[in-house]
Amino acid sequence: MHLARGAVFSLLLATGLALPGSEGSKHHANKARSAGYALKEPPLTTPWTDKVGTEPWPEYPRPLLQRSEWKNLNGVWKYQNASGLNAVQNPPFGQALAQDVLIPSCLESGLSGVQADWALYSWFSTSFEVSSSWKGEKVLLNFGAVDYEATVFVNGKKTGFHRGGYFRFALDVTEHLVFNKQNELLVFVHDPTDDGDYVIPIGKQTLRPSHIFYTPCSGIWQTVWLEAAPVNHITQLDIDGNMNGQVNITVHSSAKDAPAEAEVTVHKDGKVLATHNGPTNKPFQFTVPSPKLWSPNSPNLYNVTVKLDKDEVESYTGFRTISRGKVDGIERPLLNGEFIFMFGTLDQGYWPDGLYTPPTREAMVYDLQVLKKLGFNMVRKHIKVEPELFYQACDELGLLVIQDMPSLRPSQSKHVENCKSVPILPDEKQQAEFTRQLDVLVNQFKSFPSIATWVIYNEGWGQITDYYPEFGLTDRVRQLDPTRLVDSTTGWHDHGAGDFSDNHHYANPQCGTPFYSADSSPFDPSRIGFQGEFGGIGNNVSIEHLWKNQAAIDSINRTYEIDTTIEAWNYRSHILLGELEEQIRLFSCSGGVWTQTTDVEGEVNGLVTYDRRLARTDEKQWQADIKALYDAAAARSNATTATL
């Protein structure tokens, strides 16, 4: 059915979850308002669009390694399109760029003030002042994430280059600064997305949005900040607290070859529970007596203070152990030694006003609160990596995270000789870069207690199949992080790697069952039976809640199933969740992922609409159905159940 722009469809039930209040700003450097910046009207707004202002994301952005001396550089910067890759050879030092842009934001978003199209090459600039009180310290310039390649200049000098659109990086800019005066910061960004022959981690971004692939995000889309640190300072903390109270920690320092000792203190509610000294750049262990364990039902967290010479940082951890083992002869995921049925949503992390960048922290956390209130205990972060504050919120709320590695050129093909169509896959160099960025993903995020599982490949996207690289990549992830499970191939091309036998099927589940479909693999009882995706049923809405792009609107009927009323949608959801419950009772189902948290562009199969203004869920029904899943799993843990 073709959907005209003015057509009116069934209205949805309003969510019962109140919108959180706005948060104040502090530690902000860019206070000045810019007359040139203005929000560009996006195809759809959210309740937070008009709350963003010109001082976005004031929160300290790195919760596991916090310093007191810092300065937020978010705000209104300058932007202009660049002519091509060679433009980086002729930086526009001292020049006023063409227009204002809000940082952080995606250039293609309304919040950016630019709403660009095909933003392959870009210049960004701002200025900042550094107090003379920071003299004698190292001044570190931090970027939360820049998509995709960033070349950074300070006061006319190149200070660094970074590749990878999802990951934090820091540059020591001390020698390029002047104190108590304005410093010029200039950033060149190249973001090819899926242009030409580039095969890079992009997730669901595409220059040609269509149905389940979305508007791209280019530029500086996470927080930029300065901080002062001593010459020998802490660069990274790797922390894991297990169910026995053991803390496994590595304190990485900037002086890698200079032996030093760090002091680690674990405390809660003002009471010191343990203090231990250990060497930098090497793992060491100590024990906290009788800690309260972290779980979705009791997300207990403990503060951690680390001192290295003159450097002191704040962090936190939770005590829990994630593993797998047999329960009544069936492979199960275990949390603190007990079978946990992980049930969550496919969470795309897209916003109509900000695309990859949520409008505010409050908005980002709201999505997680919706899931928690319905009874979900997990979220699958789908081929996107979020700001670190997202994972802190999951730690605090008690939501396990299944974290995907962003895919390479998902579901795209090219024509070769004789007009034959073949999937676009990485060459040797591109595969090596994918592997390097997978390492970065694990190393940057492995200390968040909520992360339970790493996903390497989704539905064969970018997955080489003439040999099986997922086996080597699985070993690599386990070496970097032996404390988590690995879902090597969620859906499609499963050759036996990893901890999960993971089925994707729409709309009905096929979880750990003796039946499967042609586009999946038969259940492997030597691994955990898991429903990596199912559901996906849709319900259309009135035009004011839709992404107002005609191509997206025209693709709505490509949804796996369309239910014409909200009552029918809830009825069908109840039936599908009931099928999953039966598969828990009868077969080897150990968890599932419902598609999806929110609508996205041309998809209308979310629990809530893309603008986050309306919810489809019958709250009491969903709460009861989800509890029934946990009850069925608990029964399989406590007593032997007959299987077919």
XYZ file of C-alpha atoms in Angstrom:
644
model
C 0.000 0.000 0.000
C 1.346 3.432 -0.924
C 1.215 5.812 2.036
C 0.428 9.396 1.149
C 1.937 12.110 3.304
C -1.383 13.330 4.587
C -2.873 9.949 5.391
C -3.985 9.308 8.944
C -3.507 5.955 10.612
C -4.290 4.471 13.986
C -3.098 6.526 16.924
C -1.120 4.728 19.585
C -1.449 4.555 23.325
C 0.645 7.109 25.197
C 3.454 5.705 27.322
C 2.879 5.634 31.052
C 6.523 6.504 31.717
C 6.942 10.195 32.433
C 9.652 12.106 30.600
C 12.590 12.756 32.946
C 13.433 16.317 33.940
C 16.200 18.278 32.266
C 19.677 18.420 33.748
C 21.814 21.477 34.372
C 25.124 22.268 32.689
C 28.499 22.692 34.326
C 32.177 22.693 33.407
C 31.261 24.245 30.059
C 33.796 26.212 28.037
C 31.737 27.392 25.068
C 29.261 29.667 26.813
C 28.894 32.204 24.021
C 25.749 31.993 21.933
C 26.199 32.091 18.196
C 23.708 34.058 16.164
C 24.530 31.907 13.156
C 23.520 28.551 14.606
C 19.942 27.402 14.225
C 18.318 24.002 14.450
C 17.395 22.698 11.017
C 13.924 21.193 11.136
C 14.416 17.417 11.006
C 11.903 15.060 9.364
C 10.708 14.255 12.897
C 11.390 15.635 16.369
C 11.443 14.208 19.902
C 10.350 15.734 23.235
C 14.010 16.712 23.772
C 14.744 18.409 20.440
C 14.047 21.919 21.693
C 15.892 21.298 24.966
C 19.312 20.753 23.402
C 20.319 24.392 23.088
C 23.912 25.362 22.288
C 25.638 23.668 25.230
C 24.869 19.999 24.573
C 26.087 17.022 26.568
C 27.570 18.845 29.595
C 28.199 15.583 31.488
C 31.714 14.226 32.017
C 31.885 11.693 29.180
C 34.248 8.959 30.475
C 32.671 7.493 33.624
C 35.254 4.755 34.261
C 38.186 7.181 34.357
C 37.103 10.569 35.677
C 39.378 13.535 36.343
C 38.488 16.674 38.259
C 40.390 19.111 36.016
C 38.569 19.197 32.695
C 36.927 21.553 30.234
C 34.039 20.703 27.921
C 34.537 21.949 24.336
C 31.026 21.087 23.134
C 28.989 23.893 21.653
C 28.761 25.924 18.460
C 31.781 25.394 16.210
C 32.389 26.360 12.586
C 32.060 23.981 9.634
C 32.540 23.892 5.913
C 32.542 21.224 3.273
C 35.986 20.232 1.940
C 36.810 19.545 -1.683
C 38.295 16.084 -1.246
C 40.880 13.982 0.556
C 43.749 16.207 -0.592
C 42.170 19.181 1.211
C 43.912 18.055 4.389
C 47.189 19.208 2.797
C 45.962 22.825 2.815
C 44.330 23.490 6.178
C 42.343 26.761 6.415
C 44.317 28.123 9.372
C 43.058 31.420 10.731
C 40.074 31.459 8.397
C 36.409 31.699 9.316
C 34.680 28.576 8.064
C 31.420 28.865 6.176
C 28.740 28.119 8.774
C 27.952 27.223 12.352
C 27.590 23.630 13.514
C 26.618 22.128 16.850
C 29.181 19.773 18.400
C 28.605 16.963 19.115
C 26.229 16.067 16.300
C 25.959 14.198 13.029
C 26.304 16.572 10.079
C 23.283 14.924 8.463
C 21.052 15.625 11.478
C 18.745 18.553 12.121
C 20.453 19.213 15.454
C 23.753 19.908 13.689
C 22.290 22.999 12.056
C 23.704 21.755 8.749
C 21.618 18.705 7.739
C 24.206 17.813 5.100
C 23.918 15.192 2.383
C 26.936 13.106 1.312
C 29.265 14.834 3.800
C 32.361 12.928 2.734
C 34.996 15.588 3.540
C 34.616 18.265 6.202
C 36.469 20.915 8.158
C 35.546 21.833 11.749
C 37.033 24.610 13.863
C 36.701 26.210 17.262
C 38.874 28.115 19.713
C 39.500 27.569 23.399
C 41.465 29.073 26.263
C 43.599 27.140 28.747
C 44.284 28.610 32.164
C 47.880 29.068 33.263
C 46.940 26.970 36.310
C 47.418 23.976 34.004
C 51.064 24.860 33.301
C 53.381 21.998 34.205
C 50.640 19.461 33.447
C 49.973 17.480 30.320
C 46.969 18.893 28.475
C 45.010 16.116 26.775
C 42.522 16.761 23.983
C 39.850 14.024 23.955
C 37.289 13.088 21.304
C 34.464 10.689 22.240
C 33.985 9.607 18.617
C 34.519 11.032 15.136
C 33.116 9.268 12.088
C 35.285 8.177 10.344
C 38.856 9.541 10.050
C 40.018 12.643 11.929
C 43.162 14.722 11.382
C 43.623 17.242 14.207
C 45.544 20.540 14.177
C 46.161 22.876 17.130
C 47.531 26.357 16.450
C 48.643 25.398 12.972
C 50.414 22.164 13.975
C 49.225 18.647 13.203
C 48.729 16.883 16.531
C 47.283 13.529 15.519
C 45.239 11.243 13.285
C 42.567 8.714 14.233
C 40.623 6.138 12.248
C 37.427 4.455 13.448
C 34.010 6.065 13.780
C 32.952 4.636 17.147
C 35.894 4.995 19.495
C 37.437 7.481 21.897
C 40.911 8.903 21.332
C 43.180 11.360 23.182
C 45.995 13.610 21.961
C 48.698 15.272 24.031
C 48.542 18.877 22.770
C 50.647 20.478 25.507
C 53.534 21.636 23.324
C 51.201 23.305 20.824
C 49.279 25.443 23.333
C 49.452 28.998 24.544
C 48.024 29.690 28.000
C 45.509 32.408 28.838
C 44.989 33.084 25.126
C 42.770 31.660 22.422
C 43.972 28.447 20.781
C 42.756 27.396 17.329
C 41.481 23.826 16.969
C 40.969 22.573 13.418
C 39.724 19.072 12.521
C 39.568 17.491 9.070
C 37.108 14.597 8.814
C 36.810 12.029 6.043
C 33.755 9.782 6.230
C 33.257 7.599 3.147
C 30.464 5.468 4.705
C 29.646 3.064 1.824
C 30.976 5.195 -1.024
C 32.959 3.534 -3.821
C 35.256 0.699 -2.809
C 35.435 1.561 0.884
C 34.669 -1.368 3.188
C 34.708 -0.047 6.746
C 32.680 -0.629 9.930
C 29.489 1.383 9.378
C 26.665 -0.576 11.005
C 23.375 0.446 9.406
C 24.621 3.703 7.927
C 24.331 4.159 4.169
C 24.584 7.040 1.722
C 21.434 5.641 0.082
C 18.938 5.053 2.934
C 16.407 2.314 2.272
C 14.134 0.370 4.619
C 16.386 -1.218 7.284
C 19.445 0.893 6.372
C 19.491 4.457 7.559
C 20.769 8.014 7.169
C 24.525 8.144 7.910
C 26.328 10.076 10.630
C 29.411 12.074 9.673
C 31.666 14.233 11.793
C 32.242 14.819 15.507
C 29.268 13.032 17.033
C 30.421 12.599 20.636
C 31.794 14.977 23.273
C 35.098 16.828 22.876
C 36.945 17.822 26.044
C 40.275 18.926 27.508
C 41.790 17.668 30.737
C 44.916 18.276 32.746
C 46.997 15.325 33.944
C 50.483 14.881 35.417
C 53.377 13.891 33.148
C 53.053 10.283 34.302
C 49.317 9.726 34.265
C 46.734 6.968 34.049
C 45.610 6.334 30.469
C 43.239 3.377 30.914
C 41.758 1.238 33.670
C 40.856 -2.387 33.029
C 38.689 -3.497 35.956
C 36.769 -6.709 36.521
C 35.123 -7.607 39.811
C 33.934 -11.209 40.061
C 31.350 -12.967 42.202
C 33.996 -14.034 44.737
C 34.963 -10.434 45.463
C 38.202 -10.598 43.505
C 39.186 -7.412 41.701
C 41.309 -7.964 38.600
C 42.801 -4.642 37.501
C 45.394 -3.213 35.147
C 46.377 0.431 35.603
C 47.803 1.583 32.286
C 50.112 4.594 32.483
C 51.639 7.019 29.996
C 55.146 6.015 31.136
C 54.940 2.436 29.910
C 58.643 1.643 30.424
C 59.037 3.313 33.814
C 58.191 1.025 36.764
C 55.645 2.621 39.074
C 53.082 1.618 41.675
C 49.405 2.512 41.766
C 47.126 2.578 44.797
C 43.589 1.254 44.312
C 40.842 1.856 46.862
C 37.353 0.324 46.714
C 34.729 2.168 48.726
C 30.964 2.491 49.042
C 28.784 4.961 50.937
C 31.864 6.638 52.408
C 33.328 3.380 53.787
C 36.668 2.025 52.542
C 36.342 -1.699 51.854
C 39.799 -2.502 50.476
C 43.043 -0.780 49.476
C 45.806 -2.399 47.468
C 49.032 -1.327 45.762
C 50.163 -2.887 42.503
C 52.440 -2.290 39.498
C 51.334 -0.192 36.524
C 50.868 -1.728 33.075
C 50.553 -5.229 34.545
C 47.468 -7.026 35.885
C 47.165 -7.558 39.623
C 44.457 -8.853 41.946
C 43.064 -8.278 45.389
C 39.856 -9.187 47.224
C 36.947 -7.184 48.615
C 35.264 -9.178 51.394
C 31.613 -10.199 50.916
C 30.518 -7.692 48.257
C 26.906 -7.384 47.213
C 26.773 -8.850 43.717
C 25.663 -7.020 40.580
C 22.660 -8.381 38.681
C 19.673 -6.927 36.806
C 17.595 -7.331 39.973
C 20.217 -5.689 42.212
C 22.657 -3.559 40.221
C 25.115 -2.937 43.055
C 28.104 -0.781 42.133
C 31.236 0.137 44.073
C 33.346 3.263 43.757
C 37.025 2.868 42.886
C 39.743 5.508 43.384
C 43.118 5.015 41.700
C 46.233 7.057 42.506
C 49.474 7.075 40.517
C 52.080 9.526 41.794
C 50.319 12.899 41.408
C 47.447 11.543 39.308
C 44.127 10.544 40.850
C 41.056 9.281 38.982
C 37.621 8.011 39.967
C 36.006 4.869 38.589
C 33.612 2.111 39.676
C 32.954 -1.594 39.273
C 30.327 -4.236 39.962
C 30.985 -7.731 41.264
C 29.563 -10.403 38.982
C 30.720 -13.410 36.986
C 29.472 -14.191 33.486
C 30.068 -17.726 32.242
C 28.401 -20.713 30.650
C 27.699 -24.203 31.896
C 25.301 -27.127 31.785
C 22.065 -26.971 33.741
C 20.059 -30.208 33.534
C 22.280 -31.211 30.625
C 21.652 -28.014 28.598
C 24.261 -25.334 27.863
C 23.189 -22.122 29.574
C 24.471 -18.579 30.106
C 25.270 -18.123 33.776
C 25.332 -14.970 35.884
C 26.996 -15.468 39.265
C 26.846 -19.209 38.714
C 23.114 -19.386 37.965
C 21.193 -19.682 34.693
C 19.924 -16.297 33.588
C 17.426 -16.038 30.753
C 18.604 -12.918 28.907
C 15.691 -11.131 27.286
C 15.958 -7.738 25.647
C 15.341 -5.686 22.548
C 17.265 -5.007 19.402
C 18.380 -1.464 20.182
C 19.416 0.556 17.131
C 20.275 3.766 18.995
C 18.917 6.097 16.285
C 17.204 9.437 16.876
C 15.187 11.446 14.322
C 16.682 14.749 15.503
C 20.262 13.613 16.193
C 20.649 10.327 14.240
C 23.588 8.650 16.048
C 23.779 11.381 18.711
C 20.921 11.293 21.244
C 19.609 14.805 21.858
C 20.432 14.582 25.585
C 21.557 12.060 28.176
C 18.042 12.228 29.603
C 16.627 11.123 26.242
C 19.129 8.274 25.913
C 18.363 6.971 29.395
C 14.623 7.258 28.774
C 14.791 4.448 26.200
C 16.486 2.207 28.757
C 13.929 3.102 31.431
C 11.098 2.073 29.088
C 12.720 -1.357 28.696
C 13.382 -1.753 32.393
C 9.810 -0.863 33.328
C 8.420 -3.521 30.968
C 10.656 -6.141 32.591
C 13.467 -6.605 30.074
C 16.790 -7.484 31.707
C 18.990 -6.992 28.638
C 19.528 -4.815 25.596
C 21.293 -5.831 22.402
C 23.206 -2.809 21.119
C 22.784 -3.459 17.420
C 25.862 -2.848 15.222
C 26.419 0.549 16.838
C 28.603 1.688 19.739
C 27.119 4.237 22.133
C 28.692 6.998 24.232
C 30.160 5.543 27.406
C 27.413 7.178 29.480
C 24.988 4.707 27.865
C 26.818 1.760 29.419
C 27.043 3.539 32.756
C 23.249 3.895 32.651
C 22.917 0.151 31.952
C 25.226 -0.548 34.893
C 23.097 1.639 37.168
C 19.687 0.454 35.947
C 20.575 -3.238 35.810
C 20.414 -4.042 32.096
C 22.773 -6.604 30.621
C 24.269 -5.561 27.285
C 24.938 -7.715 24.248
C 27.371 -5.517 22.314
C 27.677 -5.872 18.534
C 30.698 -4.984 16.469
C 29.533 -2.577 13.721
C 29.220 -4.390 10.411
C 31.124 -3.908 7.172
C 28.960 -2.877 4.164
C 25.872 -4.777 5.372
C 23.876 -6.684 2.744
C 25.462 -4.866 -0.202
C 26.625 -6.431 -3.457
C 28.514 -5.437 -6.604
C 28.601 -6.623 -10.202
C 31.681 -8.386 -11.541
C 32.393 -10.058 -14.874
C 29.404 -11.410 -16.811
C 27.159 -9.102 -14.728
C 27.374 -11.522 -11.823
C 26.307 -10.022 -8.485
C 28.518 -10.849 -5.487
C 28.468 -9.630 -1.854
C 30.809 -6.760 -1.016
C 33.377 -8.258 1.354
C 36.633 -6.945 2.789
C 39.993 -7.549 1.177
C 42.963 -8.568 3.325
C 43.814 -5.015 4.387
C 40.183 -4.136 5.157
C 39.758 -7.321 7.182
C 42.876 -6.439 9.181
C 41.389 -3.009 9.934
C 38.097 -4.604 10.999
C 40.094 -6.838 13.340
C 42.005 -3.874 14.781
C 38.791 -1.982 15.486
C 37.247 -5.082 17.081
C 40.227 -5.038 19.457
C 39.568 -1.369 20.222
C 35.886 -2.065 20.936
C 36.685 -4.778 23.464
C 39.529 -2.899 25.139
C 37.597 0.371 25.496
C 34.376 -1.099 26.892
C 35.350 -4.308 28.690
C 35.271 -2.749 32.163
C 31.543 -1.936 32.130
C 29.879 -4.557 34.390
C 26.673 -4.679 32.322
C 28.305 -5.949 29.125
C 27.731 -9.707 29.029
C 28.441 -10.737 25.430
C 30.430 -9.566 22.405
C 28.971 -10.094 18.917
C 31.421 -10.297 16.000
C 29.218 -10.803 12.907
C 25.543 -10.039 12.318
C 23.668 -12.008 9.638
C 26.749 -12.553 7.506
C 27.248 -8.822 6.877
C 30.892 -8.397 5.928
C 31.550 -12.010 6.955
C 34.017 -13.872 4.725
C 32.785 -17.403 4.047
C 35.424 -18.969 1.787
C 37.302 -19.426 5.032
C 36.011 -18.885 8.575
C 37.692 -15.857 10.190
C 35.191 -15.895 13.065
C 37.163 -18.699 14.750
C 40.341 -16.620 14.945
C 38.392 -13.487 15.871
C 36.599 -15.379 18.651
C 39.928 -16.524 20.078
C 41.195 -12.956 19.859
C 38.193 -11.543 21.747
C 38.498 -14.220 24.430
C 42.173 -13.398 24.859
C 41.407 -9.695 25.268
C 38.449 -10.357 27.563
C 38.095 -13.833 29.093
C 35.301 -12.590 31.392
C 32.506 -12.451 28.767
C 30.706 -14.730 26.335
C 31.179 -14.416 22.565
C 28.351 -14.656 20.032
C 30.529 -15.096 16.963
C 27.775 -15.130 14.334
C 24.330 -13.937 15.295
C 22.117 -15.300 12.514
C 22.916 -16.905 9.159
C 26.469 -18.176 8.535
C 27.163 -20.241 11.655
C 30.086 -22.646 11.365
C 30.303 -23.531 15.062
C 32.390 -20.724 16.535
C 31.641 -19.043 19.847
C 29.343 -19.703 22.772
C 25.947 -19.376 21.057
C 23.881 -21.276 18.526
C 22.005 -18.131 17.519
C 18.865 -18.185 15.358
C 17.191 -15.227 13.614
C 13.632 -15.744 12.475
C 10.698 -13.416 11.832
C 8.169 -13.188 13.176
C 8.050 -16.467 15.156
C 10.927 -17.685 17.344
C 12.910 -20.869 16.662
C 14.982 -20.832 19.838
C 17.022 -23.926 20.689
C 14.465 -25.979 18.782
C 14.533 -29.118 16.596
C 13.179 -27.031 13.683
C 14.743 -24.179 11.751
C 14.417 -22.236 8.499
C 16.522 -22.233 5.349
C 18.227 -18.914 6.181
C 19.377 -20.145 9.587
C 21.345 -23.089 10.950
C 20.089 -26.081 12.924
C 20.412 -25.813 16.680
C 23.776 -26.982 18.012
C 23.274 -28.452 21.518
C 26.982 -28.070 22.314
C 26.390 -24.312 22.552
C 23.802 -21.984 24.092
C 20.470 -21.923 22.240
C 19.582 -18.293 21.602
C 17.006 -16.296 19.614
C 19.163 -13.422 18.380
C 16.210 -11.714 16.654
C 12.471 -12.321 16.334
C 9.209 -10.383 16.480
C 9.571 -7.412 14.183
C 5.820 -6.994 13.813
C 4.668 -3.528 12.840
C 1.789 -1.174 13.390
C 1.431 1.946 11.281
C 0.891 5.353 12.827
C -0.390 8.779 11.928
C 1.881 10.972 9.860
C 2.936 13.213 12.765
C 4.841 10.258 14.301
C 6.518 9.106 11.070
C 9.926 9.970 9.594
C 8.740 12.399 6.926
C 10.711 11.049 4.012
C 8.655 9.669 1.151
C 11.056 6.837 0.299
C 10.991 5.705 3.938
C 7.201 5.963 4.097
C 6.881 3.946 0.910
C 8.960 1.128 2.466
C 6.736 0.662 5.523
C 4.894 -2.286 4.026
C 8.201 -4.167 3.758
C 7.895 -4.733 7.524
C 7.699 -8.450 8.367
C 4.078 -8.128 9.462
C 1.713 -5.162 9.690
C -1.032 -5.216 12.316
C -3.757 -2.739 11.486
C -4.755 -1.912 15.062
C -2.839 -1.488 18.290
C -5.013 -4.202 19.848
C -4.001 -6.621 17.090
C -0.332 -5.675 17.556
C -0.481 -6.478 21.268
C -2.387 -9.697 20.571
C 0.255 -10.829 18.074
C 3.036 -9.864 20.495
C 1.375 -11.965 23.182
C 1.184 -14.968 20.821
C 4.856 -14.688 19.824
C 6.049 -14.279 23.408
C 3.901 -17.277 24.298
C 5.676 -19.317 21.611
C 9.012 -18.312 23.088
C 7.817 -19.405 26.532
C 6.851 -22.811 25.127
C 10.299 -23.169 23.576
C 11.879 -22.437 26.953
C 9.748 -25.127 28.607
C 10.079 -27.748 25.865
C 13.466 -27.198 24.253
C 16.820 -25.482 24.907
C 16.025 -21.789 24.613
C 18.236 -19.612 26.827
C 17.444 -16.057 25.742
C 15.966 -13.830 23.088
C 16.025 -10.451 21.378
C 12.771 -8.764 20.368
C 12.863 -6.441 17.359
C 12.910 -3.625 18.412
C 13.075 -0.763 20.959
C 11.847 2.039 18.678
C 10.739 2.658 15.129
C 13.563 3.840 12.874
C 12.953 5.845 9.682
C 10.884 3.497 7.456
C 10.455 0.795 10.115
C 7.332 0.823 12.305
C 8.033 -2.205 14.485
C 9.211 -0.556 17.695
C 7.796 -0.741 21.186
C 7.622 3.040 20.884
C 7.479 5.346 17.878
C 10.601 6.954 16.418
C 9.745 10.289 18.049
C 9.411 8.560 21.464
C 6.007 10.187 21.954
C 3.762 7.122 21.774
C 4.072 3.541 23.025
C 2.427 0.505 21.460
C 2.769 -1.756 24.465
C -0.062 -2.848 26.700
C 2.149 -2.447 29.740
C 0.526 -4.988 32.064
C 0.325 -7.599 29.311
C 3.983 -7.182 28.396
C 5.108 -7.261 32.003
C 3.190 -10.496 32.557
C 4.434 -12.102 29.348
C 8.059 -11.249 30.070
C 7.776 -12.520 33.652
C 6.378 -15.772 32.258
C 9.592 -16.211 30.257
C 11.721 -15.857 33.390
C 9.426 -18.183 35.325
C 9.681 -20.847 32.628
C 13.479 -20.542 32.649
C 13.565 -20.781 36.441
C 11.482 -23.964 36.287
C 14.040 -25.489 33.915
C 16.772 -24.634 36.414
C 15.019 -26.199 39.398
C 13.566 -29.391 37.969
C 14.003 -31.675 35.020
C 11.377 -30.952 32.361
C 10.325 -33.393 29.661
C 11.517 -32.398 26.184
C 10.214 -33.406 22.790
